[in-house]
PDB file of C-alpha atoms in Angstrom:
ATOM      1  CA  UNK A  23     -72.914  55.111 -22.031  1.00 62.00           C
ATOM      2  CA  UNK A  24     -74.271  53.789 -18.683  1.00 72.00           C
ATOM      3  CA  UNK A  25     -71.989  54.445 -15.284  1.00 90.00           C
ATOM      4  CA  UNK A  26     -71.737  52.550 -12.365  1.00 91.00           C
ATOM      5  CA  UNK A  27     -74.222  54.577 -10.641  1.00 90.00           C
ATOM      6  CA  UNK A  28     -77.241  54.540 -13.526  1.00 91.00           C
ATOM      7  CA  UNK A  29     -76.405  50.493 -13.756  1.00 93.00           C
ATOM      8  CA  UNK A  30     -77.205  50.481 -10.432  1.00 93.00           C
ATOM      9  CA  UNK A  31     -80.477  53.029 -10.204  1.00 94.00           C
ATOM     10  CA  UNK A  32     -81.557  50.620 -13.094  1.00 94.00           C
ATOM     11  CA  UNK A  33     -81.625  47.570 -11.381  1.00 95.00           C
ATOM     12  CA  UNK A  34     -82.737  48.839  -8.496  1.00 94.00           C
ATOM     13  CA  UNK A  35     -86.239  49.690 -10.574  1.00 94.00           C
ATOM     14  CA  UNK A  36     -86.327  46.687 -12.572  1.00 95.00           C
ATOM     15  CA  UNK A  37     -86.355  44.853  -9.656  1.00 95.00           C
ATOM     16  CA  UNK A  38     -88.073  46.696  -7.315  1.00 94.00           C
ATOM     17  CA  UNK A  39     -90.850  48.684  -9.041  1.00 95.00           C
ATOM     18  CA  UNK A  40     -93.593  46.111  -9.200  1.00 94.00           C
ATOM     19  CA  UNK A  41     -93.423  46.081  -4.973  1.00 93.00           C
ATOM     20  CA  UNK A  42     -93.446  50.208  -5.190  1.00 94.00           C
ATOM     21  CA  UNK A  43     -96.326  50.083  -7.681  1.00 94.00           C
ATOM     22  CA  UNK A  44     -98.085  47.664  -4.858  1.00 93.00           C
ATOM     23  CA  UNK A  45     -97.613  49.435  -2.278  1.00 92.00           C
ATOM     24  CA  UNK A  46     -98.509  53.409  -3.601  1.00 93.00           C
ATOM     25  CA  UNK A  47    -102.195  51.101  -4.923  1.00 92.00           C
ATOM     26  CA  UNK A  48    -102.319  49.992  -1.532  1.00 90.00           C
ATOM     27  CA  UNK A  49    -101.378  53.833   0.374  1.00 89.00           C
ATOM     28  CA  UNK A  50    -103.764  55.514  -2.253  1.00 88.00           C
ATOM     29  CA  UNK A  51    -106.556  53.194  -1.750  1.00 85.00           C
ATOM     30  CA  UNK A  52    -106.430  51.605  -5.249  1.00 85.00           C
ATOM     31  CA  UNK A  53    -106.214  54.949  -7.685  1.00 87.00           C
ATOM     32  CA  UNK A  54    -103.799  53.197  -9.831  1.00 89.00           C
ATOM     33  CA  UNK A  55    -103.238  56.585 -11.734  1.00 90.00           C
ATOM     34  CA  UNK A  56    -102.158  58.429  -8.545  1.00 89.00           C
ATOM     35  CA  UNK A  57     -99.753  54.674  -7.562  1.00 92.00           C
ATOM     36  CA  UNK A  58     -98.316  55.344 -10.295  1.00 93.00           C
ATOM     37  CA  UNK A  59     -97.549  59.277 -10.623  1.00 91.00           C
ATOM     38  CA  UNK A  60     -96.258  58.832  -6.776  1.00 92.00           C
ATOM     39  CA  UNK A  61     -93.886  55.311  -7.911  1.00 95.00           C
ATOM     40  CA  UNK A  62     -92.455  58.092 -10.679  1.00 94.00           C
ATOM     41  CA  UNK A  63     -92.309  60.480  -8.326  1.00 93.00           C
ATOM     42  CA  UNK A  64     -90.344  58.163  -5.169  1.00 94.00           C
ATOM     43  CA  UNK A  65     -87.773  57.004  -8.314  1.00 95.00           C
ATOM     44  CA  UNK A  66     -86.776  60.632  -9.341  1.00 93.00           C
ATOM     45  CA  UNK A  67     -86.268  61.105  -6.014  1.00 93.00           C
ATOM     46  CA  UNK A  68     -84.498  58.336  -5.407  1.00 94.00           C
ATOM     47  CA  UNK A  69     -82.144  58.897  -8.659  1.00 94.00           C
ATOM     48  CA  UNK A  70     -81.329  62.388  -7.428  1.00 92.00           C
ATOM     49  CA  UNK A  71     -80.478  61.502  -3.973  1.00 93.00           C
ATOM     50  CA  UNK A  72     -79.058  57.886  -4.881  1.00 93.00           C
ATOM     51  CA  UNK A  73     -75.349  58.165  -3.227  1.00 92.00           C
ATOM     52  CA  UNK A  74     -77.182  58.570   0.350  1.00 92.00           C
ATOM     53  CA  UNK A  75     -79.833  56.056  -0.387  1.00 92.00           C
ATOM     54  CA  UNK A  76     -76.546  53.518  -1.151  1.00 92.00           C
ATOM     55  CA  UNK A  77     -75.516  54.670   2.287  1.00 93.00           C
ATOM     56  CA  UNK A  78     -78.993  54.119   3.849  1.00 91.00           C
ATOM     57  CA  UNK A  79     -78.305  52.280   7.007  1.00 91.00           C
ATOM     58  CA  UNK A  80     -81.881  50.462   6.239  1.00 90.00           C
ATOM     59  CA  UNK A  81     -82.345  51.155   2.327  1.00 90.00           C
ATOM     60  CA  UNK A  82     -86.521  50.020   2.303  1.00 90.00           C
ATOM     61  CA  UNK A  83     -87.160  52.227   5.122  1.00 89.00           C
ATOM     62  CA  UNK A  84     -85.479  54.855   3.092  1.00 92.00           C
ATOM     63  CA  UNK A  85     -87.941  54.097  -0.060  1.00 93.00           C
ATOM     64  CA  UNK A  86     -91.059  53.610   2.129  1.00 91.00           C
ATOM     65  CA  UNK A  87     -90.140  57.289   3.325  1.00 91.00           C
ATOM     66  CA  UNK A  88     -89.687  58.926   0.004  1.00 92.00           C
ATOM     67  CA  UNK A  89     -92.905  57.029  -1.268  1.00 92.00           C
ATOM     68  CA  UNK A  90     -95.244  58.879   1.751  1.00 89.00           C
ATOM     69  CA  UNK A  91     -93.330  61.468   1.121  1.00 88.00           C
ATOM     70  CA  UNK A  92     -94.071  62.050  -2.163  1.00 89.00           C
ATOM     71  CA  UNK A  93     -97.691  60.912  -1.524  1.00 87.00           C
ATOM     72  CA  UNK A  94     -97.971  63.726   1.280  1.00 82.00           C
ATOM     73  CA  UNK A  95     -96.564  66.588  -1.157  1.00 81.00           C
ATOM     74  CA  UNK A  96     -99.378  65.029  -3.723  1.00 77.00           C
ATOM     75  CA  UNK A  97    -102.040  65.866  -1.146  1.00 70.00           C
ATOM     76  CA  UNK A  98    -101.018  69.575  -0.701  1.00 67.00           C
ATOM     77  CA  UNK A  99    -100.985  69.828  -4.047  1.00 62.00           C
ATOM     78  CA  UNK A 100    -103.609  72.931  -4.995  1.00 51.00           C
ATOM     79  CA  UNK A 101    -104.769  71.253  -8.521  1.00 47.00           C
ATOM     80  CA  UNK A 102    -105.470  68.050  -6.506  1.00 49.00           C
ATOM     81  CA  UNK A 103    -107.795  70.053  -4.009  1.00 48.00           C
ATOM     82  CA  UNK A 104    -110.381  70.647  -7.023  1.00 51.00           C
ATOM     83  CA  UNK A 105    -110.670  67.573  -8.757  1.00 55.00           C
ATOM     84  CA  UNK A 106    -113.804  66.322  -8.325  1.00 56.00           C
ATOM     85  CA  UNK A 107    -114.171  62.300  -8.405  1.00 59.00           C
ATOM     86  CA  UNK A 108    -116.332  60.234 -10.886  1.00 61.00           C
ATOM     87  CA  UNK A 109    -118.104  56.898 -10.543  1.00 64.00           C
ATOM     88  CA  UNK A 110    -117.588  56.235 -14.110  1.00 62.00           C
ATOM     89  CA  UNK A 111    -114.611  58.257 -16.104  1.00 56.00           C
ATOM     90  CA  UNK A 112    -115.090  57.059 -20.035  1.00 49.00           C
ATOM     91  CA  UNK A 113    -112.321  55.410 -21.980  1.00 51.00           C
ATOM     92  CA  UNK A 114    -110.676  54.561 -18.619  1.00 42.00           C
ATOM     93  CA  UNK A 115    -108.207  51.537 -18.967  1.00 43.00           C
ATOM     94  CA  UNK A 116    -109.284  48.633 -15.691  1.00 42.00           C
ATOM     95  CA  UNK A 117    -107.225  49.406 -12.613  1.00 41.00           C
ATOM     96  CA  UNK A 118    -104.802  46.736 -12.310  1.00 41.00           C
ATOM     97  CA  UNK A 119    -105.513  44.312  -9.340  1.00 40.00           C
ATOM     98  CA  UNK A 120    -103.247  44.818  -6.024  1.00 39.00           C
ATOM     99  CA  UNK A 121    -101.670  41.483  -7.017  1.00 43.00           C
ATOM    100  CA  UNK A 122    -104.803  40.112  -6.112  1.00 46.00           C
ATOM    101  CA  UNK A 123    -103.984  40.534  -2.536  1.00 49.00           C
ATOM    102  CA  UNK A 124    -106.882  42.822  -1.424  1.00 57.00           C
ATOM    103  CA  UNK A 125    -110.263  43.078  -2.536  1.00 72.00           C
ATOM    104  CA  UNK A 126    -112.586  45.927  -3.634  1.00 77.00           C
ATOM    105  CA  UNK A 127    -114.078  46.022  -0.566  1.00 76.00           C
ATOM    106  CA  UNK A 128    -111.200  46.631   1.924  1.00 79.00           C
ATOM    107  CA  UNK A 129    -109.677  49.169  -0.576  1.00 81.00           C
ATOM    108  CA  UNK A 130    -113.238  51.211  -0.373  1.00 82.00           C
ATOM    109  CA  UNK A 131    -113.133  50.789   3.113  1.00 83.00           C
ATOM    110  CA  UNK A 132    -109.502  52.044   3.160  1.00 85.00           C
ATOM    111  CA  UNK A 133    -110.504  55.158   1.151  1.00 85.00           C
ATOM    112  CA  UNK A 134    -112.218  56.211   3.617  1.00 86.00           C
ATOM    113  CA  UNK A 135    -109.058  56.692   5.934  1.00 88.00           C
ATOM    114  CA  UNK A 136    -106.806  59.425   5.735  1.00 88.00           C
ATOM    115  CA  UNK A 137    -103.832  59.017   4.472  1.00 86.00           C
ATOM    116  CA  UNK A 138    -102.007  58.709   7.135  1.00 87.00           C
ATOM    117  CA  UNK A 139    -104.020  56.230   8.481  1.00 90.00           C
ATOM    118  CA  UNK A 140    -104.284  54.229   5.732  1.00 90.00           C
ATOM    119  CA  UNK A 141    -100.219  54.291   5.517  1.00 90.00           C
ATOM    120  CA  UNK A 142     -99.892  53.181   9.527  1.00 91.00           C
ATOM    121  CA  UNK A 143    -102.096  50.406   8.770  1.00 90.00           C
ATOM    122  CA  UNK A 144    -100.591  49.679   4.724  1.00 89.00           C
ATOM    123  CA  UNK A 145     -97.499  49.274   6.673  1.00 89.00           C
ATOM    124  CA  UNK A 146     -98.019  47.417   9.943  1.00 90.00           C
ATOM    125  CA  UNK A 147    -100.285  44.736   8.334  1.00 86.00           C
ATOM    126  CA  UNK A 148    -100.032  44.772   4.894  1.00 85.00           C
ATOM    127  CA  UNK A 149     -95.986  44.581   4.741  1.00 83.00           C
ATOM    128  CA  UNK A 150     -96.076  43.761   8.941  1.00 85.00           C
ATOM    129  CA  UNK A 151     -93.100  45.957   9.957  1.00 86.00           C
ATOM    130  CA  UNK A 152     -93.336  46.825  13.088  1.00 88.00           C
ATOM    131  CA  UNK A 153     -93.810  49.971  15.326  1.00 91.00           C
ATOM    132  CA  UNK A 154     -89.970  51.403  14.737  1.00 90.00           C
ATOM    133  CA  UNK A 155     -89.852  50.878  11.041  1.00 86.00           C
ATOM    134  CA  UNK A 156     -93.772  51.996  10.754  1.00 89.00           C
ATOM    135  CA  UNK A 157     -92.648  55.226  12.630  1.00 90.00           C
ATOM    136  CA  UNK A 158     -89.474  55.486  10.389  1.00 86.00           C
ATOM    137  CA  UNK A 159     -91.113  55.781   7.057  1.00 84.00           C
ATOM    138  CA  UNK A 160     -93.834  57.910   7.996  1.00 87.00           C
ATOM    139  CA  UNK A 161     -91.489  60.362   9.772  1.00 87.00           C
ATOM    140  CA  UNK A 162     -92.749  59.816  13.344  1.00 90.00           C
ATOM    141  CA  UNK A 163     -92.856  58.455  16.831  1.00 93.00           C
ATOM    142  CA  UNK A 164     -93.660  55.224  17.670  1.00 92.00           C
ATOM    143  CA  UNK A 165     -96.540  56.629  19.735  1.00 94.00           C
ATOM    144  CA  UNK A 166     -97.537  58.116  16.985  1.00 93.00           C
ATOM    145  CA  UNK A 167     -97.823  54.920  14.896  1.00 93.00           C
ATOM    146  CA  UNK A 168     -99.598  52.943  17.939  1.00 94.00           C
ATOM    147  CA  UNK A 169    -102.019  55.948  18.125  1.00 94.00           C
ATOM    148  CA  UNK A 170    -102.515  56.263  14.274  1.00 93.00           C
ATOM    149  CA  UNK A 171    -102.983  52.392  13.704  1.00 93.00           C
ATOM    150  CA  UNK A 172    -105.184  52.040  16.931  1.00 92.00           C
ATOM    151  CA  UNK A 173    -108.146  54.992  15.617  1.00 92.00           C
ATOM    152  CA  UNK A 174    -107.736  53.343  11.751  1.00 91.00           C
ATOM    153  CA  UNK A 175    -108.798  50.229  12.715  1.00 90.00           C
ATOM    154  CA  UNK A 176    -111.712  51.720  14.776  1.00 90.00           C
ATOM    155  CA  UNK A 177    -112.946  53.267  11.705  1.00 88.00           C
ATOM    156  CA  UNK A 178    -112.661  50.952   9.371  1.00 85.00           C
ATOM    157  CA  UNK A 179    -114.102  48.857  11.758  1.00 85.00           C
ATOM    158  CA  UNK A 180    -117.019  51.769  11.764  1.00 85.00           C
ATOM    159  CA  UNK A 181    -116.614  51.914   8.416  1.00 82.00           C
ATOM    160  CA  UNK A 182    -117.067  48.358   7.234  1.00 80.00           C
ATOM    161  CA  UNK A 183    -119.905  47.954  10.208  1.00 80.00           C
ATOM    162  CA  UNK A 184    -121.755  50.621   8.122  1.00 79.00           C
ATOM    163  CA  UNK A 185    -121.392  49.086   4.742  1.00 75.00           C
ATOM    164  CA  UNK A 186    -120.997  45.267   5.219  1.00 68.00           C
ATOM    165  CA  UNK A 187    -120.698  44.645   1.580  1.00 66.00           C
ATOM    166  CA  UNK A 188    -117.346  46.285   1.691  1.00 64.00           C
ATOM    167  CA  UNK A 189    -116.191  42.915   4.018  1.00 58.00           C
ATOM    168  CA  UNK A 190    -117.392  40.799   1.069  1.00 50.00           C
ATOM    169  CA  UNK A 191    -116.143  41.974  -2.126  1.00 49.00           C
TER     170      UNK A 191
END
């Protein structure tokens, strides 16, 4: 028997998981695996800590937070450190497309960011919030979002220079 609060946890994911799955593709760089293990990751958290999430003054700012939260605590993860990437992994089901938002290329080009990079600019352009909410989900100053977002554009500006087929695909 469901209570009030698991009727509520429950729509919450039904109706906002698809967006979560989005954005983790778009902070990871398109490793759909790793979107998803972090989306699991942000709901636990989010189902343990649900009466202050209710009481979230801004509730999205509150998921964005958990979600590079929970990416950053993937990153220090030791196991992580010594997996070694492959072109081609056999048996691999297709990553599923960003919503068709953003293309190969500028998800390469992203993967070549750090992470918290990648999130300053995920969030500033990709979802536009601004500098406040931008500093609020990744857990810093505002300077620190203008700085962040100013040297990842630079290098994927760099980046894309150096490998223009990234721009087309």
């Amino acid at each position: 028997m469901k209570n009030e609060r698991d009727e509520q946890f429950h729509h919450f994911v039904v109706t906002r998981r698809a967006a979560l799955v989005r954005t983790a593709t778009l902070l990871t760089a398109g490793d759909a695996h790793l979107a998803e293990d972090l989306v699991q990751s942000t709901l636990t958290k989010l189902y343990v800590a649900w009466p202050a999430f209710r009481r979230a003054d801004n509730p999205d700012g509150y998921v964005r937070r958990v979600l590079v939260n929970a990416l950053t605590d993937e990153r220090r993860r030791w196991w992580r450190r010594r997996e070694r990437p492959m072109a081609e992994v056999p048996d691999r089901a297709a990553a599923e497309a960003v919503g068709g938002e953003v293309g190969e290329g500028l998800r390469a080009a992203l993967s070549q960011l750090p992470p918290r990079m990648r999130a300053a600019l995920v969030f500033r352009y990709f979802y536009d919030l601004d500098v406040a909410d931008t500093a609020d989900a990744l857990g810093c100053s505002e300077g620190t979002v203008k700085s962040q977002t100013a040297r990842a554009l630079e290098r994927l500006r760099t980046v894309i220079g150096q490998n223009p087929s990234f721009a087309l695909r």
